[in-house]
XYZ file of C-alpha atoms in Angstrom:
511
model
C 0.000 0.000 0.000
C 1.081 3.492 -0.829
C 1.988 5.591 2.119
C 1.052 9.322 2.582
C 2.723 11.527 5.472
C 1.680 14.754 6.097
C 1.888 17.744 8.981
C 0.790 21.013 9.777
C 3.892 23.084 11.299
C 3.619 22.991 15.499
C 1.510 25.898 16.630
C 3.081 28.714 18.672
C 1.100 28.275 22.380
C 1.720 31.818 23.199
C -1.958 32.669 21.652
C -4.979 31.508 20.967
C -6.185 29.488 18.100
C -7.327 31.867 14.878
C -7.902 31.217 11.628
C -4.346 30.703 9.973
C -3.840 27.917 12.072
C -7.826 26.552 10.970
C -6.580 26.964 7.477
C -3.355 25.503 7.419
C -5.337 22.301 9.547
C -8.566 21.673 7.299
C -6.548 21.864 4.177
C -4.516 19.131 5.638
C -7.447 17.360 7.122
C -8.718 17.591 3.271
C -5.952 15.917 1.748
C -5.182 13.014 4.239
C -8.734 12.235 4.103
C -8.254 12.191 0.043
C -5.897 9.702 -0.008
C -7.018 7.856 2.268
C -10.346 7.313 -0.246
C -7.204 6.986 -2.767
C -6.559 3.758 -1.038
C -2.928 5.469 0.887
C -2.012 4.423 3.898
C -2.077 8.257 5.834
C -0.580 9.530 8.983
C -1.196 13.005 9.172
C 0.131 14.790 12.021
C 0.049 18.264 13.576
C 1.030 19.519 17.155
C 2.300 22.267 19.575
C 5.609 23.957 19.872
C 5.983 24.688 23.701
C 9.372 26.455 24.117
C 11.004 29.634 23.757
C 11.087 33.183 25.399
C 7.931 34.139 25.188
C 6.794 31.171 27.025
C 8.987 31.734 29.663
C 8.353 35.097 29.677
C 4.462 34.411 29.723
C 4.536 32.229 32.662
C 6.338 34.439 34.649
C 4.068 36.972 34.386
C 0.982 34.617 35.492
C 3.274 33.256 38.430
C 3.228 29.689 37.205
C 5.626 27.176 35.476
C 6.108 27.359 31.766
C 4.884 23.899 32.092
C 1.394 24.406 33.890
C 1.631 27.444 31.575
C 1.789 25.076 28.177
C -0.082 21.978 29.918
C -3.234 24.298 30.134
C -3.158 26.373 26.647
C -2.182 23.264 24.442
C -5.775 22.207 25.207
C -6.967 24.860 22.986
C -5.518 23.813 19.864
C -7.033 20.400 20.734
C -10.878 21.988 21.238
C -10.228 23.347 17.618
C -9.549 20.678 16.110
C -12.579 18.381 17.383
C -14.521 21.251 16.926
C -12.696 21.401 13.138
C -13.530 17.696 12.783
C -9.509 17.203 11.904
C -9.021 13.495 11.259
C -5.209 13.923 12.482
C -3.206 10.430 13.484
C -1.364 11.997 16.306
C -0.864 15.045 18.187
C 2.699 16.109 19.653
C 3.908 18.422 21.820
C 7.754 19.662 21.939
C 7.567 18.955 25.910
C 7.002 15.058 25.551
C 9.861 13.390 26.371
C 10.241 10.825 23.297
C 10.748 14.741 21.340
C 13.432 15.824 23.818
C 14.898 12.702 23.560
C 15.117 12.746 19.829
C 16.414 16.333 19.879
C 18.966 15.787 22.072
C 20.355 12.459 20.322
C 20.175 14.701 16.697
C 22.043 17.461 18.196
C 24.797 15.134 19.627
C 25.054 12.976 16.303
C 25.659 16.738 14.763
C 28.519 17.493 17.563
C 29.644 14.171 17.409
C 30.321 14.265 13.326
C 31.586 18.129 13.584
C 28.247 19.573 11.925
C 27.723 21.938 15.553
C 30.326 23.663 17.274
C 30.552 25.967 19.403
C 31.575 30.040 19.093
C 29.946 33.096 19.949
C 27.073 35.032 18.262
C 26.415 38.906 17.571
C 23.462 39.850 15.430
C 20.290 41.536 15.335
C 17.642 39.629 16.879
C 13.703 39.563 16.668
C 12.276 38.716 20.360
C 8.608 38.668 19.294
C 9.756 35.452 16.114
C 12.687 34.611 18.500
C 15.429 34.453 15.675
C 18.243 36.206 14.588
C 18.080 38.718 11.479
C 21.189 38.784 8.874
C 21.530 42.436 7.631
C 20.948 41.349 4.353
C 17.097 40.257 5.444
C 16.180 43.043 7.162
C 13.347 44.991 6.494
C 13.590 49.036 6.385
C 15.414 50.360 9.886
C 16.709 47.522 10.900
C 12.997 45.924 11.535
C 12.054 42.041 11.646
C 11.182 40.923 8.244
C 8.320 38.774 9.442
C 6.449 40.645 12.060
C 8.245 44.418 11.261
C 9.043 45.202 14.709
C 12.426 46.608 15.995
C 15.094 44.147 16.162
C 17.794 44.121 19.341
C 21.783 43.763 18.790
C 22.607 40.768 21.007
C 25.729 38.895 21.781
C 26.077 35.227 23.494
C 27.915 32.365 23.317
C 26.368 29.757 21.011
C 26.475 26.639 19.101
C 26.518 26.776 15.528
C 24.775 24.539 12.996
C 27.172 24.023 9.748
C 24.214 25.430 7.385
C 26.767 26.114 4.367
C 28.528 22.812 3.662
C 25.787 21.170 2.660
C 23.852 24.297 0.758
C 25.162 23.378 -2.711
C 23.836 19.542 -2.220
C 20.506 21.407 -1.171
C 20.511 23.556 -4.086
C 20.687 20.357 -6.455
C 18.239 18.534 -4.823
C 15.722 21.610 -5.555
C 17.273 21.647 -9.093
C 16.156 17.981 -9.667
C 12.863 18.670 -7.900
C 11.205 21.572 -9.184
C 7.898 20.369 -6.860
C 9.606 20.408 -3.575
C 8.443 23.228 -2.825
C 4.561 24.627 -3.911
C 3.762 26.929 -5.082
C 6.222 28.063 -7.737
C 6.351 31.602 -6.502
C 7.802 30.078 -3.009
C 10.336 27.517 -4.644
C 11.928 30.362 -7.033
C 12.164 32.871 -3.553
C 13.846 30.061 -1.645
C 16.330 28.847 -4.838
C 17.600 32.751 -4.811
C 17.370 32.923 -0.837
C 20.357 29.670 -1.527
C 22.152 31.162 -3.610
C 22.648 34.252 -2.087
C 24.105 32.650 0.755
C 23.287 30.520 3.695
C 25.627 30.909 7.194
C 25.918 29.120 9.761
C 23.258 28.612 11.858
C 22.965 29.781 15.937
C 21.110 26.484 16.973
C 21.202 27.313 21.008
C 20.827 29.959 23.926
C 22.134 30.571 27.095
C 19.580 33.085 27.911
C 16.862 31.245 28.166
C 15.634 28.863 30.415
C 12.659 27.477 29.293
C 13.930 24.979 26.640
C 15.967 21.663 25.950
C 19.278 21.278 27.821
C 22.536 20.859 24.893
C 23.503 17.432 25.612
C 26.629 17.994 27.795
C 26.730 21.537 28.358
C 23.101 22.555 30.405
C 23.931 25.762 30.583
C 22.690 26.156 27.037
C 19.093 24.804 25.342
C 18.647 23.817 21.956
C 17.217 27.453 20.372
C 13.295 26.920 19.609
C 13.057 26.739 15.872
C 15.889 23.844 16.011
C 13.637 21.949 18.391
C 10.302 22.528 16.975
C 11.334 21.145 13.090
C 12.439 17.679 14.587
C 8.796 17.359 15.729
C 8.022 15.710 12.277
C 11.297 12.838 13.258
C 10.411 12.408 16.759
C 6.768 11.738 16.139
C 6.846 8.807 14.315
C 9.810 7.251 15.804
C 13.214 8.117 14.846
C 14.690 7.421 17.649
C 12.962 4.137 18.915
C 11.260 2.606 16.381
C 13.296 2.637 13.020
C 10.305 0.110 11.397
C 8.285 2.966 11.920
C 10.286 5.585 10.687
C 11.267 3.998 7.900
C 7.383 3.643 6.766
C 6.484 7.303 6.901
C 9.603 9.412 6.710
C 9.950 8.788 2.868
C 7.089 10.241 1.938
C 6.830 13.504 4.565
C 5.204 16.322 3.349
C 4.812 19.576 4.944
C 2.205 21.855 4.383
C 2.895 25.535 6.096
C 2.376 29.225 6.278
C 4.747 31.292 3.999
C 6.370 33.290 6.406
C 7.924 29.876 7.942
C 8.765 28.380 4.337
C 13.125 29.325 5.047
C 12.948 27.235 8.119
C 11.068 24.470 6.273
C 12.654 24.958 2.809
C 16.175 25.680 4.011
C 17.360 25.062 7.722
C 15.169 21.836 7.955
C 16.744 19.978 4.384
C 20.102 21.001 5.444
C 19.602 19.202 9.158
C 18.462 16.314 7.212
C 21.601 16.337 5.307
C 23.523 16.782 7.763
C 22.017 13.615 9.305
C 21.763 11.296 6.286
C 17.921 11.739 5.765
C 15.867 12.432 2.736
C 14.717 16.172 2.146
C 11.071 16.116 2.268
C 9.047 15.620 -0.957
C 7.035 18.371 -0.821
C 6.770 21.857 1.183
C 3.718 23.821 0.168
C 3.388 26.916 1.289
C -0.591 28.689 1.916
C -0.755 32.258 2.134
C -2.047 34.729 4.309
C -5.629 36.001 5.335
C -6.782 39.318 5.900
C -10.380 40.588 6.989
C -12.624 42.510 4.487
C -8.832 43.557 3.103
C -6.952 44.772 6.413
C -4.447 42.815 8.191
C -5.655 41.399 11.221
C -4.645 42.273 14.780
C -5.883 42.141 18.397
C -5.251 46.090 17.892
C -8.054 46.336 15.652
C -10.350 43.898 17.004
C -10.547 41.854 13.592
C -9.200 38.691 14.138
C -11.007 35.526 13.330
C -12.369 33.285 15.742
C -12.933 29.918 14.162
C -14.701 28.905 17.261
C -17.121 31.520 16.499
C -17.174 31.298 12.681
C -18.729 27.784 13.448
C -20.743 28.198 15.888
C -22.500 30.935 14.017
C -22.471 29.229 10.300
C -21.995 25.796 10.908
C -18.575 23.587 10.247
C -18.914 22.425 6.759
C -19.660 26.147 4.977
C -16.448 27.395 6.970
C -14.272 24.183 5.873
C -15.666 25.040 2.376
C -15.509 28.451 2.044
C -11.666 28.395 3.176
C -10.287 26.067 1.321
C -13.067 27.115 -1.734
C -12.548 31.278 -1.460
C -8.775 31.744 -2.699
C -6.101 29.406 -4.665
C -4.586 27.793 -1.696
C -0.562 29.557 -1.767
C -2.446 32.699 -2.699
C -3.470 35.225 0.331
C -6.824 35.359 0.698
C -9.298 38.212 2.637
C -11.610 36.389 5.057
C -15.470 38.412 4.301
C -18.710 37.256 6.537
C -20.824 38.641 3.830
C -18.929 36.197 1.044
C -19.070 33.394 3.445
C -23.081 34.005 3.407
C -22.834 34.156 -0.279
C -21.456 31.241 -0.800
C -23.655 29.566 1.743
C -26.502 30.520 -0.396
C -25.508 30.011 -3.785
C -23.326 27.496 -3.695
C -24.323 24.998 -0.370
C -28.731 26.156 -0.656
C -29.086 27.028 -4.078
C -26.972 24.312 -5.687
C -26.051 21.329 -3.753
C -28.849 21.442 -1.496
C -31.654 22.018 -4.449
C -30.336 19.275 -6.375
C -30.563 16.693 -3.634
C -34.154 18.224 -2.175
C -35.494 17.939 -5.875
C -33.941 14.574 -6.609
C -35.350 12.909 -3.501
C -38.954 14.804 -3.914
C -39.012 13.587 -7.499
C -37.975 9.596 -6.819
C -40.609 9.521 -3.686
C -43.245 11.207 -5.783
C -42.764 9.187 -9.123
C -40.885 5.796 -7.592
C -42.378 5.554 -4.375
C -38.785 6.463 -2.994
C -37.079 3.422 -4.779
C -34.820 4.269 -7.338
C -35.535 2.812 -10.253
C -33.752 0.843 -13.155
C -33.249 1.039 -16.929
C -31.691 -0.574 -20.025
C -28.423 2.130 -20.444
C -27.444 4.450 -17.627
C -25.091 6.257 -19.488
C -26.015 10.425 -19.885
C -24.193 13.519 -20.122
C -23.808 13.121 -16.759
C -22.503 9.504 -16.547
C -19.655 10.837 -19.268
C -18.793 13.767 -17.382
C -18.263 12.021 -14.292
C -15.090 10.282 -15.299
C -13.548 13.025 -16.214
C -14.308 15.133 -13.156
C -12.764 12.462 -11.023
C -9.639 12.644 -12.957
C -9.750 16.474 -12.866
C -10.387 16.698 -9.097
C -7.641 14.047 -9.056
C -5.146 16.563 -10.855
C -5.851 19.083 -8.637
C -5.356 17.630 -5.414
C -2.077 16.377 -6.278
C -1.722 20.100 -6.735
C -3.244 21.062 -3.654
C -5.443 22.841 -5.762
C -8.550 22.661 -3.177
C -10.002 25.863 -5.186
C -9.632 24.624 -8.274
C -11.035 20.784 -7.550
C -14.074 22.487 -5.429
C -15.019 24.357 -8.837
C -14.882 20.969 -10.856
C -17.161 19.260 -8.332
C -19.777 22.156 -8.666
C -19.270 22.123 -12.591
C -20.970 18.668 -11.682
C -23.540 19.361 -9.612
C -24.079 22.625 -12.257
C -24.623 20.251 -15.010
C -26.798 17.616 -12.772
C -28.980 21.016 -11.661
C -29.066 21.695 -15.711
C -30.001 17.742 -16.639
C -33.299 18.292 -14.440
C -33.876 21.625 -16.409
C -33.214 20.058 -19.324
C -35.145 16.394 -19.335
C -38.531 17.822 -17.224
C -39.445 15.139 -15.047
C -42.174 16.259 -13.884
C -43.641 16.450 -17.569
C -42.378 12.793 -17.973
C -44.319 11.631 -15.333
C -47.834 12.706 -16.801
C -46.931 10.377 -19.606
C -46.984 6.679 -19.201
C -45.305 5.925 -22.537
C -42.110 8.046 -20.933
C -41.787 6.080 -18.406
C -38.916 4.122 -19.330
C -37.244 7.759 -19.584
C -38.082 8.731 -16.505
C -36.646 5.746 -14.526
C -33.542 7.101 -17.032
C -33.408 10.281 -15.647
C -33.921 9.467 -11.930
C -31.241 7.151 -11.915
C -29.046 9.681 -13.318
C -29.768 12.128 -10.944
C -29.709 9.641 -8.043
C -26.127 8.441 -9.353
C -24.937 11.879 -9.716
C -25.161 13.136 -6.179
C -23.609 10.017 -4.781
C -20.874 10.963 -6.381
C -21.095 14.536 -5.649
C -21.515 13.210 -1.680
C -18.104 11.280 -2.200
C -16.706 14.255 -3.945
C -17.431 16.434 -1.151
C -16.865 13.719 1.521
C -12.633 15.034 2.230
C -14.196 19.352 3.027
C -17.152 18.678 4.135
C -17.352 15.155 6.011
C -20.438 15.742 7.810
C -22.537 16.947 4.629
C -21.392 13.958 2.720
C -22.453 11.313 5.485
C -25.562 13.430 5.452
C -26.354 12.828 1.858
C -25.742 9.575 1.588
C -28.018 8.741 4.673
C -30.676 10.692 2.686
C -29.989 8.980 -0.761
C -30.293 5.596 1.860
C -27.010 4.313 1.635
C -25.708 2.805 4.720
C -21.737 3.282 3.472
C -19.677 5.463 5.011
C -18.569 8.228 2.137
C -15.202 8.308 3.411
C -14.468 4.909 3.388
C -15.814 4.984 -0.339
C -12.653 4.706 -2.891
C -12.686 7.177 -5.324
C -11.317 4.752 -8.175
C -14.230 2.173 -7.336
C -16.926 4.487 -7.972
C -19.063 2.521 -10.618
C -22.201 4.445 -12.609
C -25.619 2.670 -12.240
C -25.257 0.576 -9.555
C -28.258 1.872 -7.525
C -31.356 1.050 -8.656
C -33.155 -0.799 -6.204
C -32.469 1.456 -3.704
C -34.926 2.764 -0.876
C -34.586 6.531 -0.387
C -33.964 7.651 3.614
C -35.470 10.580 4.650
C -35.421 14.083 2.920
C -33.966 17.252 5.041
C -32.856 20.670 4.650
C -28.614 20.153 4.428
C -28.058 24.094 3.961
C -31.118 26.647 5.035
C -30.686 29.985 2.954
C -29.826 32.949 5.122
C -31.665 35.838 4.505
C -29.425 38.600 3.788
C -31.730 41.702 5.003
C -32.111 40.343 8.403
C -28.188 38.991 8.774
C -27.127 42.460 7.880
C -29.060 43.532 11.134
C -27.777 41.613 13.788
């Protein structure tokens, strides 16, 4: 069987949940739960990053440990993604030990073979990102180019990663794979970012506290961002179970926000260089979201709470309309008033009116059984194949955008084939009944597909359908290259119900 392994980067504790991290999750969710109905074997992955300064710093000022501090805020992340309906495999946090046990044994393999050493550091550094600036990636006045704010000048004694011997065998690796990193935009920024020049990386800090001990020299702990990457290693068992390493870690894939892509695209392959591993297969970077086009900030009171996003629209329109709304790599601007408007266009008006009508039509002309006849085959039956292989195309892409839009070309054209065959005039005609059975088939057909379609955004709205077209499977556990046109007939309809009630517009503009 084909294995699949894919992460979200570890989230930051230091806040709350918002809507970068919901993004970067569902779209991850999406695409493990794709393969999976590819017939992969999946483990998808995603976690918390629990050290660093602003931790420490945090915890100080509650009066508690930066351990009760991270024990208690973790939780959050883990709400969301119930809440989310994330079908992740495992969940790890940077303070478990089999993580600091793997970081520690890394970081001495790297002493051990001369790839860290120790020497002192002087640079500008960015307290809020926690990482060192070089001059030549600083934004204007000497200003984080990440979050914008002032950088310090700081000096300390350090160990040092040896970045630049392997940046040429980095820089044909990415020559060879043009698709290592997604989108193309991100892979051409991090091919000049390597051959401007990589140095040596500051991979510890005697500073801080709140971290994990150097092997051998306490004094310093491992610096945060050298830590938090091995999370993808430790989690499936570098360290203590090499069977199960060797399963996943060929095929690790990282999906991530684009201001983290360098860490990803260029500190991380160079570690795994430096320790004989394979460079992940693909890095693909989403962009950033905005709110009815201004950048969000506690400031301005505009962040996005997907907590509250769902609990006022319901899960699957907010899975949909983020991964739907903007080409994923591509920033996006998170609008309530598009998020109703897709709602009721493309969840009421389309997908919901097709299955409402189907189902009213087979009970009122079939007494809810759907019926049989000679040749299935339609305009619809043709299209299907090729909307499979086109949603197929795109999620190997990570298009989600662009595979959305082919499933609703579908369920377009299956809206259109009622338009265009008039049932309800068939059924006042007993000699078309043979065409009728035809065209209820058809219709029947083409929204179990559309529910299997669906099933990897919008889980509960697929296992919703089906129960309402009567089908006892499981949509998810459907595979996609099974699907077979005209197997239903015989089928007893369940029960008809609203999936998607329109919102009406006048009186959601008043509240």
């Amino acid at each position: 069987m084909k294995t699949f392994y894919i992460t979200t980067p570890i989230y930051y504790v230091n806040d709350i949940p918002h809507i970068g991290h919901a993004y970067t999750t569902i779209a991850c969710d999406a695409i493990s739960r794709y393969k999976r109905m590819k017939g992969y074997d999946v483990h998808f992955l995603t976690g918390t990053d629990e050290h660093g300064q602003k931790i420490q710093a945090a915890a100080e000022k509650k009066g508690i440990t930066p351990q009760q501090l991270v024990d208690e805020i973790h939780k959050n992340f883990k709400d969301l993604w119930k809440v989310l309906n994330i079908s992740n495999d495992d969940f790890i946090r940077t303070t478990e030990e089999r993580h600091i046990k793997t970081v520690q044994a890394m970081f001495k393999k790297l002493i051990d073979q001369g790839d860290i050493y120790k020497g002192t550091y002087s640079g500008y550094y960015c307290v809020p990102c926690e990482t060192y600036v070089p001059e030549n990636a600083m934004g204007e006045n000497k200003t984080c180019p990440d979050c914008g704010r002032p950088l310090t000048i700081m000096e300390e004694e350090s160990y040092f990663f040896k970045a630049s011997k392997y940046v040429p065998e980095l820089i044909k690796f990415y020559e060879e794979h043009v698709k290592a990193v997604m989108p193309k935009i991100r892979y051409n920024e991090i091919m000049s970012f390597l051959k401007s020049g990589v140095h040596d990386q500051s991979v510890s800090r005697t500073s801080l506290k709140w971290g994990i001990p150097v092997p051998g020299d306490e004094k310093h702990v491992v610096y945060v961002w050298f830590d938090a990457l091995i999370n993808y290693a430790s989690a499936i068992g570098y360290l203590d179970d090499p069977e199960r390493f060797n399963k996943w870690w060929p095929d690790v894939r990282h999906m991530v926000g684009k201001d983290i892509i360098r860490f990803h695209c260029v500190i991380w392959p160079l570690m795994l260089i430096a320790l004989g591993l394979n460079i992940p297969v693909e890095v693909i970077a989403h962009g950033w979201w905005t709110y009815n086009g201004e950048k969000m900030s506690k400031t301005k009171g505009n962040v996005v709470d997907p907590f509250a996003m769902v609990k006022e629209y319901g899960l699957d329109p907010f899975r949909y309309f983020l991964l739907r709304e903007v080409p994923f790599g591509n920033d996006g601007d998170f609008s309530e008033r598009a998020l109703v408007g897709r709602i009721n266009s493309d969840l009421a008006n389309d997908l919901g009116n097709l299955l409402n009508r189907t189902l009213q039509m087979i009970k009122s002309y079939r007494d809810g059984i759907v019926p049989s006849c000679d040749d299935s085959s339609s305009d619809l039956s043709r299209l299907a194949p090729e909307i499979l292989s086109r949603v197929d195309e795109c999620m190997n892409d990570y298009a989600f955008d662009d595979a959305l839009k082919a499933i609703w070309e579908f369920i377009s054209r299956s809206n259109k084939f009622i338009d265009e065959t008039m049932p309800w005039k068939l059924a006042k005609d007993e000699n078309e009944s043979q065409k009728l059975n035809h065209v209820l088939l058809n219709l029947y057909e083409a929204l179990r597909l559309s529910a299997m379609l669906i099933a990897p955004f919008m889980p509960d709205t697929s296992e919703q359908i089906f129960s309402q077209l009567g089908l006892k499977d499981n949509p998810l556990k459907c595979q996609y290259d099974l699907f077979k046109w005209g197997d239903s007939s015989g089928n007893r309809i369940g029960e008809a119900k609203v999936l998607f009630p329109r919102i009406d517009v006048n009186e959601w503009q008043k509240a």
